Amino acid sequence: MEDCLLGYTPEELTAYLQALGEKPFRAKQLYDWLHKGVEFDEMSNLPNGLRERLKQSDVAIGVSIIKTLVSQKDGTEKYLFSLRDGNVVEGVLMRYNYGNTLCISSQVGCRMGCAFCASTLEGRVRDMTAGEMLGEVVAVNRLHAQGDKRGVTNIVMMGSGEPLDNYDNVVRFLRLVSAPKGINISLRNVSVSTCGLADRIDDLAEENLPITLSISLHAPTDEARRRIMPIANKYSIERLMKACRDYVDKVGRRIVFEYALIEGVNTSLDDADRLAALTRGLLCHINLIPLNDVPERDLRAPGQKGIDAFQKRLESLHVSVTRRREMGADIEGACGQLRRKHLSTEEK
Ligand code: SAH
């Protein structure tokens, strides 16, 4: 899919405008507007004629917010983003003391098939472009970064989609979103979460980007992992952990392992022991997530006691571990649920 102009680098915008017979300084003006999330009509320092011409042949920003839900509990906001082909994806803005973290989507749907994840239930519809991923960020910035209010300061790629299954667009997005003259979010404030495409993790290590790599591990044995994550049939845990060790060796940054606790699947104390053994000696942290129930698949989180016991066992083994704070529980905060609801009401 052809990208919107927001997905262009400054050099590409210059070449594009030059081909239209425009001077190079126009590219800088256009770039600044695009990164503020502004549509052609409002680009007040561009001549009318140019604006009209751009409007006829191109799209400035290929994303708009069509629905916002605000949590009464913690101020978390959930957005439904519409793409220009009518597809929708979702994002979540979480407010912390240190800043505002936006969770964005990287694909419409997902083809990874994890048993607990709502984003994958209808498969992958298409990859998102780099400009569309940027579009999620600038749309939210437009809502919030006014006056002295802070916009998005941190990004987690944990919305719908498997980022490393859309590798080129995601790496391009990472470069664009961290460009000092653009949105300028430091890659140290960006997390990329993957279900574990080991070959792509090897590729990513070569890019040597200072992002935080999150691995959705969710089980300490191949057998348990294969029950919930089809990708485990392609890459064994041994292969995945090798990619992680190589990654840390090359990039020198700590990896975060995501571990969703699912009753009857991965919550025994033996599982905790195995998890500790797997990650021993690696520069990493474990993030425990109580599963957001998925009624469609009959999977549930364990009770509070089970979660505490699992965490304590890891701590007793000197594992660096925390539990993910649950936010936006009253606004379909979890993983793909808002889009599903939107799609199912549309069908009626
Ligand atoms: N495809 C990427 C990123 C998207 S999912 C990945 O697999 O990492 C972001 C995180 O939410 C992943 O750790 C994923 O496993 C987790 N997740 C998905 N559904 C969940 C659910 N119902 N409860 C808790 N975590 C879930």
Short mmCIF file of C-alpha atoms and ligand atoms in Angstrom, two decimals:
data_model
loop_
_atom_site.label_atom_id
_atom_site.label_comp_id
_atom_site.label_asym_id
_atom_site.label_seq_id
_atom_site.Cartn_x
_atom_site.Cartn_y
_atom_site.Cartn_z
CA MET A 1 0.00 0.00 0.00
CA GLU A 2 1.22 3.46 -0.94
CA ASP A 3 2.13 5.36 2.21
CA CYS A 4 0.70 8.69 3.34
CA LEU A 5 3.11 11.67 3.24
CA LEU A 6 3.70 11.39 6.98
CA GLY A 7 5.62 8.19 6.22
CA TYR A 8 8.18 10.03 4.05
CA THR A 9 11.68 10.93 5.24
CA PRO A 10 12.75 14.60 4.81
CA GLU A 11 14.84 13.58 1.79
CA GLU A 12 11.90 11.78 0.20
CA LEU A 13 9.62 14.77 0.79
CA THR A 14 12.20 17.06 -0.81
CA ALA A 15 12.43 14.84 -3.88
CA TYR A 16 8.66 14.55 -4.05
CA LEU A 17 8.10 18.33 -3.94
CA GLN A 18 10.95 18.97 -6.34
CA ALA A 19 9.24 16.69 -8.84
CA LEU A 20 6.23 19.01 -8.51
CA GLY A 21 8.46 21.99 -9.27
CA GLU A 22 8.54 23.27 -5.68
CA LYS A 23 11.49 24.74 -3.79
CA PRO A 24 13.27 22.59 -1.16
CA PHE A 25 12.23 24.81 1.79
CA ARG A 26 8.63 23.78 1.17
CA ALA A 27 9.62 20.24 2.15
CA LYS A 28 10.69 21.39 5.57
CA GLN A 29 7.43 23.27 6.06
CA LEU A 30 5.40 20.26 4.96
CA TYR A 31 7.43 17.90 7.18
CA ASP A 32 6.84 20.10 10.23
CA TRP A 33 3.10 20.22 9.66
CA LEU A 34 2.82 16.49 9.04
CA HIS A 35 4.64 15.68 12.25
CA LYS A 36 2.25 17.93 14.15
CA GLY A 37 -0.60 15.84 12.79
CA VAL A 38 -1.99 18.61 10.58
CA GLU A 39 -4.03 18.11 7.39
CA PHE A 40 -3.38 20.05 4.14
CA ASP A 41 -6.16 22.60 4.73
CA GLU A 42 -4.50 23.90 7.89
CA MET A 43 -0.96 24.17 6.53
CA SER A 44 -1.15 27.94 6.60
CA ASN A 45 2.32 28.78 5.26
CA LEU A 46 1.90 26.69 2.10
CA PRO A 47 0.39 28.49 -0.92
CA ASN A 48 -3.24 27.63 -1.62
CA GLY A 49 -2.43 26.25 -5.03
CA LEU A 50 0.07 23.79 -3.61
CA ARG A 51 -2.30 22.69 -0.88
CA GLU A 52 -5.02 22.02 -3.43
CA ARG A 53 -2.63 20.07 -5.63
CA LEU A 54 -1.43 17.95 -2.72
CA LYS A 55 -4.98 17.30 -1.61
CA GLN A 56 -5.96 16.02 -5.00
CA SER A 57 -3.17 13.54 -5.38
CA ASP A 58 -2.01 12.61 -1.88
CA VAL A 59 -2.92 11.84 1.68
CA ALA A 60 -1.24 13.79 4.50
CA ILE A 61 -2.01 11.59 7.47
CA GLY A 62 -3.65 8.24 6.87
CA VAL A 63 -5.11 7.82 10.36
CA SER A 64 -7.93 9.44 12.29
CA ILE A 65 -9.44 8.78 15.70
CA ILE A 66 -13.07 7.73 15.39
CA LYS A 67 -13.74 6.81 19.00
CA THR A 68 -12.18 7.62 22.37
CA LEU A 69 -12.98 5.90 25.66
CA VAL A 70 -11.68 7.43 28.88
CA SER A 71 -11.23 5.33 32.00
CA GLN A 72 -12.90 6.83 35.06
CA LYS A 73 -10.46 4.89 37.23
CA ASP A 74 -7.05 6.00 36.03
CA GLY A 75 -7.44 8.35 33.06
CA THR A 76 -6.29 5.72 30.58
CA GLU A 77 -7.65 6.44 27.09
CA LYS A 78 -8.48 3.93 24.45
CA TYR A 79 -8.75 4.92 20.80
CA LEU A 80 -10.23 3.39 17.73
CA PHE A 81 -8.16 4.55 14.76
CA SER A 82 -9.61 4.50 11.28
CA LEU A 83 -7.29 3.93 8.31
CA ARG A 84 -8.13 5.34 4.91
CA ASP A 85 -9.16 1.97 3.44
CA GLY A 86 -11.79 1.69 6.18
CA ASN A 87 -9.84 -0.71 8.38
CA VAL A 88 -9.69 0.02 12.09
CA VAL A 89 -7.01 -0.63 14.70
CA GLU A 90 -6.75 0.37 18.32
CA GLY A 91 -4.38 2.08 20.69
CA VAL A 92 -4.20 2.90 24.39
CA LEU A 93 -2.71 5.91 26.19
CA MET A 94 -1.57 5.22 29.74
CA ARG A 95 -0.53 8.04 32.08
CA TYR A 96 2.36 7.48 34.42
CA ASN A 97 4.39 9.86 36.58
CA TYR A 98 7.25 9.72 34.12
CA GLY A 99 5.16 10.42 31.03
CA ASN A 100 2.45 9.22 28.67
CA THR A 101 2.84 5.80 27.10
CA LEU A 102 0.98 5.07 23.88
CA CYS A 103 0.38 1.46 22.92
CA ILE A 104 0.12 1.24 19.12
CA SER A 105 -0.84 -1.38 16.55
CA SER A 106 1.49 -2.52 13.77
CA GLN A 107 -0.84 -4.70 11.69
CA VAL A 108 -4.57 -4.87 11.07
CA GLY A 109 -5.30 -8.15 12.83
CA CYS A 110 -2.53 -10.70 13.30
CA ARG A 111 -1.66 -14.13 11.92
CA MET A 112 0.31 -15.49 14.86
CA GLY A 113 -2.70 -17.29 16.33
CA CYS A 114 -1.88 -17.05 20.06
CA ALA A 115 -4.73 -18.79 21.88
CA PHE A 116 -5.24 -16.02 24.45
CA CYS A 117 -5.12 -13.01 22.15
CA ALA A 118 -8.22 -11.28 20.75
CA SER A 119 -6.28 -9.53 17.95
CA THR A 120 -5.62 -12.75 16.10
CA LEU A 121 -9.12 -14.22 16.09
CA GLU A 122 -9.84 -13.12 12.51
CA GLY A 123 -6.29 -13.44 11.24
CA ARG A 124 -4.18 -10.77 9.58
CA VAL A 125 -5.94 -8.34 7.26
CA ARG A 126 -2.85 -6.37 6.22
CA ASP A 127 0.40 -4.82 7.36
CA MET A 128 0.33 -1.20 8.47
CA THR A 129 2.63 1.28 6.75
CA ALA A 130 5.26 3.26 8.66
CA GLY A 131 3.22 6.42 8.06
CA GLU A 132 0.13 4.81 9.58
CA MET A 133 2.06 3.82 12.72
CA LEU A 134 3.34 7.41 12.95
CA GLY A 135 -0.23 8.53 12.32
CA GLU A 136 -1.37 6.83 15.52
CA VAL A 137 1.22 8.87 17.46
CA VAL A 138 0.52 12.25 15.84
CA ALA A 139 -3.25 11.82 16.15
CA VAL A 140 -2.92 11.32 19.89
CA ASN A 141 -0.40 14.16 20.16
CA ARG A 142 -2.90 16.46 18.50
CA LEU A 143 -5.42 15.61 21.20
CA HIS A 144 -3.02 16.16 24.06
CA ALA A 145 0.12 18.12 23.29
CA GLN A 146 -1.40 21.57 23.46
CA GLY A 147 0.13 24.42 25.37
CA ASP A 148 2.34 23.01 28.07
CA LYS A 149 0.55 19.68 28.16
CA ARG A 150 2.71 16.72 27.33
CA GLY A 151 1.87 14.46 24.46
CA VAL A 152 3.17 10.96 23.87
CA THR A 153 6.56 10.43 25.56
CA ASN A 154 6.82 6.64 25.39
CA ILE A 155 5.62 4.05 22.90
CA VAL A 156 4.97 0.34 23.27
CA MET A 157 4.29 -1.74 20.15
CA MET A 158 1.85 -4.00 21.94
CA GLY A 159 -1.38 -3.27 20.13
CA SER A 160 -2.66 -5.55 17.39
CA GLY A 161 -0.16 -7.21 15.11
CA GLU A 162 3.22 -8.86 15.34
CA PRO A 163 5.79 -6.09 14.73
CA LEU A 164 8.49 -8.44 13.49
CA ASP A 165 6.05 -9.94 10.96
CA ASN A 166 5.97 -6.42 9.43
CA TYR A 167 9.68 -5.93 9.86
CA ASP A 168 10.64 -3.35 7.22
CA ASN A 169 7.76 -1.00 7.98
CA VAL A 170 8.38 -1.25 11.72
CA VAL A 171 12.10 -0.49 11.44
CA ARG A 172 11.29 2.41 9.15
CA PHE A 173 8.74 3.65 11.68
CA LEU A 174 11.32 3.44 14.48
CA ARG A 175 13.73 5.60 12.50
CA LEU A 176 11.03 8.15 11.61
CA VAL A 177 9.52 8.47 15.08
CA SER A 178 12.93 9.12 16.65
CA ALA A 179 14.09 11.68 14.07
CA PRO A 180 15.21 14.76 16.08
CA LYS A 181 13.43 17.18 13.74
CA GLY A 182 10.24 15.16 13.74
CA ILE A 183 8.30 13.66 16.63
CA ASN A 184 11.62 13.05 18.33
CA ILE A 185 10.79 10.25 20.74
CA SER A 186 13.99 8.63 21.94
CA LEU A 187 14.18 4.94 21.02
CA ARG A 188 15.10 4.33 24.66
CA ASN A 189 11.46 5.14 25.33
CA VAL A 190 10.14 2.68 22.75
CA SER A 191 9.38 -1.01 23.37
CA VAL A 192 8.91 -3.52 20.58
CA SER A 193 7.08 -6.66 21.65
CA THR A 194 7.34 -9.92 19.72
CA CYS A 195 5.94 -13.41 20.11
CA GLY A 196 9.43 -14.60 19.26
CA LEU A 197 10.34 -14.64 15.55
CA ALA A 198 13.91 -15.72 16.27
CA ASP A 199 15.28 -15.06 12.77
CA ARG A 200 13.90 -11.54 12.86
CA ILE A 201 15.33 -10.96 16.33
CA ASP A 202 18.71 -11.82 14.80
CA ASP A 203 18.06 -9.23 12.07
CA LEU A 204 16.97 -6.64 14.60
CA ALA A 205 20.19 -7.12 16.57
CA GLU A 206 22.06 -6.02 13.44
CA GLU A 207 20.10 -2.73 13.34
CA ASN A 208 21.50 -2.00 16.81
CA LEU A 209 18.63 0.26 17.86
CA PRO A 210 18.40 1.33 21.53
CA ILE A 211 14.77 0.17 21.87
CA THR A 212 13.60 -2.19 24.60
CA LEU A 213 12.92 -5.62 23.15
CA SER A 214 10.04 -7.44 24.84
CA ILE A 215 9.59 -11.15 24.26
CA SER A 216 6.19 -12.73 24.83
CA LEU A 217 7.48 -15.95 26.34
CA HIS A 218 4.42 -17.05 28.34
CA ALA A 219 5.66 -20.61 29.00
CA PRO A 220 8.95 -22.18 30.08
CA THR A 221 8.70 -25.45 28.09
CA ASP A 222 8.13 -26.09 24.39
CA GLU A 223 5.24 -28.36 25.23
CA ALA A 224 3.31 -25.75 27.22
CA ARG A 225 4.25 -22.99 24.82
CA ARG A 226 2.96 -24.94 21.81
CA ARG A 227 -0.41 -25.29 23.51
CA ILE A 228 -0.91 -21.53 23.48
CA MET A 229 1.42 -20.11 20.81
CA PRO A 230 1.66 -21.64 17.31
CA ILE A 231 4.97 -19.82 16.73
CA ALA A 232 6.50 -22.26 19.25
CA ASN A 233 6.20 -24.97 16.58
CA LYS A 234 8.54 -22.99 14.36
CA TYR A 235 11.07 -21.81 16.95
CA SER A 236 11.94 -23.86 20.02
CA ILE A 237 12.57 -22.09 23.30
CA GLU A 238 16.22 -23.04 22.93
CA ARG A 239 16.39 -21.27 19.56
CA LEU A 240 14.52 -18.27 20.92
CA MET A 241 16.78 -17.95 23.95
CA LYS A 242 19.83 -18.15 21.71
CA ALA A 243 18.48 -15.23 19.68
CA CYS A 244 17.90 -13.34 22.94
CA ARG A 245 21.41 -13.99 24.24
CA ASP A 246 22.93 -12.94 20.93
CA TYR A 247 20.73 -9.83 20.93
CA VAL A 248 21.89 -8.75 24.38
CA ASP A 249 25.52 -9.46 23.44
CA LYS A 250 25.21 -7.29 20.35
CA VAL A 251 22.98 -4.41 21.55
CA GLY A 252 23.83 -4.44 25.27
CA ARG A 253 20.31 -3.65 26.40
CA ARG A 254 18.12 -5.57 28.83
CA ILE A 255 15.38 -7.77 27.40
CA VAL A 256 11.93 -7.93 29.00
CA PHE A 257 10.14 -11.28 29.04
CA GLU A 258 6.36 -11.04 29.15
CA TYR A 259 4.70 -13.90 30.97
CA ALA A 260 0.90 -14.03 31.01
CA LEU A 261 -0.26 -16.27 33.82
CA ILE A 262 -2.92 -18.68 32.55
CA GLU A 263 -4.64 -21.02 34.95
CA GLY A 264 -3.75 -24.66 34.35
CA VAL A 265 -1.18 -23.85 31.64
CA ASN A 266 1.92 -22.13 33.04
CA THR A 267 1.40 -21.24 36.71
CA SER A 268 2.95 -24.06 38.76
CA LEU A 269 5.95 -23.48 40.99
CA ASP A 270 7.86 -25.89 38.74
CA ASP A 271 7.10 -23.51 35.89
CA ALA A 272 8.55 -20.66 37.97
CA ASP A 273 11.69 -22.71 38.60
CA ARG A 274 12.05 -23.49 34.90
CA LEU A 275 11.52 -19.86 33.99
CA ALA A 276 14.24 -18.81 36.44
CA ALA A 277 16.62 -21.41 35.01
CA LEU A 278 15.92 -20.33 31.43
CA THR A 279 16.69 -16.68 32.07
CA ARG A 280 19.58 -17.12 34.52
CA GLY A 281 22.68 -15.19 33.54
CA LEU A 282 20.87 -13.14 30.91
CA LEU A 283 20.48 -9.36 31.24
CA CYS A 284 16.68 -9.41 31.51
CA HIS A 285 13.56 -8.68 33.48
CA ILE A 286 10.33 -10.65 33.77
CA ASN A 287 6.98 -8.93 33.58
CA LEU A 288 4.11 -11.02 34.95
CA ILE A 289 0.72 -10.30 33.40
CA PRO A 290 -2.46 -11.67 34.91
CA LEU A 291 -4.28 -12.89 31.79
CA ASN A 292 -7.13 -10.75 30.56
CA ASP A 293 -9.82 -13.38 30.29
CA VAL A 294 -10.70 -14.46 26.77
CA PRO A 295 -14.17 -15.96 27.01
CA GLU A 296 -14.02 -17.12 23.37
CA ARG A 297 -11.18 -19.48 24.28
CA ASP A 298 -12.04 -20.33 27.85
CA LEU A 299 -8.72 -19.12 29.24
CA ARG A 300 -8.49 -17.44 32.63
CA ALA A 301 -6.02 -15.82 35.00
CA PRO A 302 -5.22 -17.69 38.20
CA GLY A 303 -6.47 -16.26 41.50
CA GLN A 304 -4.54 -13.64 43.42
CA LYS A 305 -2.93 -16.30 45.61
CA GLY A 306 -1.57 -18.20 42.64
CA ILE A 307 -0.08 -15.03 41.15
CA ASP A 308 1.55 -14.06 44.46
CA ALA A 309 3.04 -17.51 44.94
CA PHE A 310 4.48 -17.54 41.41
CA GLN A 311 6.03 -14.11 41.84
CA LYS A 312 7.46 -14.94 45.29
CA ARG A 313 9.05 -18.11 43.97
CA LEU A 314 10.80 -16.14 41.23
CA GLU A 315 11.94 -13.52 43.73
CA SER A 316 13.35 -16.22 46.00
CA LEU A 317 15.44 -17.32 43.01
CA HIS A 318 16.72 -13.73 42.62
CA VAL A 319 14.93 -13.15 39.36
CA SER A 320 14.20 -9.51 38.48
CA VAL A 321 10.41 -9.60 38.27
CA THR A 322 7.44 -7.23 38.51
CA ARG A 323 3.75 -7.50 37.89
CA ARG A 324 2.18 -5.41 35.19
CA ARG A 325 -0.16 -2.77 36.52
CA GLU A 326 -3.63 -3.21 35.14
CA MET A 327 -4.94 -0.05 33.59
CA GLY A 328 -8.11 0.90 31.82
CA ALA A 329 -9.88 -2.24 33.00
CA ASP A 330 -13.23 -0.45 32.68
CA ILE A 331 -12.75 0.53 29.00
CA GLU A 332 -11.95 -2.73 27.20
CA GLY A 333 -8.30 -1.99 27.91
CA ALA A 334 -7.26 -5.43 26.89
CA CYS A 335 -5.71 -6.56 23.68
CA GLY A 336 -7.94 -6.21 20.66
CA GLN A 337 -11.27 -6.18 22.42
CA LEU A 338 -12.44 -2.73 21.33
CA ARG A 339 -11.85 -3.45 17.66
CA ARG A 340 -13.69 -6.75 17.94
CA LYS A 341 -16.62 -5.03 19.52
CA HIS A 342 -16.59 -2.37 16.81
CA LEU A 343 -16.50 -5.00 14.04
CA SER A 344 -19.27 -7.06 15.58
CA THR A 345 -21.59 -4.07 16.01
CA GLU A 346 -20.89 -3.05 12.42
CA GLU A 347 -22.00 -6.46 11.20
CA LYS A 348 -25.41 -6.12 12.82
N1 SAH B 1 2.59 -9.61 18.71
C1 SAH B 1 3.35 -8.98 19.77
C2 SAH B 1 2.72 -7.74 20.33
C3 SAH B 1 1.25 -7.67 20.55
S1 SAH B 1 0.54 -8.37 22.00
C4 SAH B 1 3.63 -9.98 20.86
O1 SAH B 1 3.21 -11.11 20.76
O2 SAH B 1 4.39 -9.64 21.77
C5 SAH B 1 1.19 -7.50 23.38
C6 SAH B 1 1.26 -8.38 24.62
O3 SAH B 1 -0.03 -8.69 25.14
C7 SAH B 1 1.94 -9.72 24.35
O4 SAH B 1 2.80 -10.05 25.40
C8 SAH B 1 0.75 -10.65 24.31
O5 SAH B 1 1.14 -11.97 24.49
C9 SAH B 1 -0.11 -10.07 25.40
N2 SAH B 1 -1.49 -10.53 25.39
C10 SAH B 1 -2.29 -10.82 24.35
N3 SAH B 1 -3.51 -11.21 24.77
C11 SAH B 1 -3.48 -11.16 26.11
C12 SAH B 1 -4.44 -11.43 27.12
N4 SAH B 1 -5.67 -11.86 26.84
N5 SAH B 1 -4.06 -11.25 28.40
C13 SAH B 1 -2.82 -10.80 28.71
N6 SAH B 1 -1.88 -10.53 27.80
C14 SAH B 1 -2.20 -10.72 26.51
#
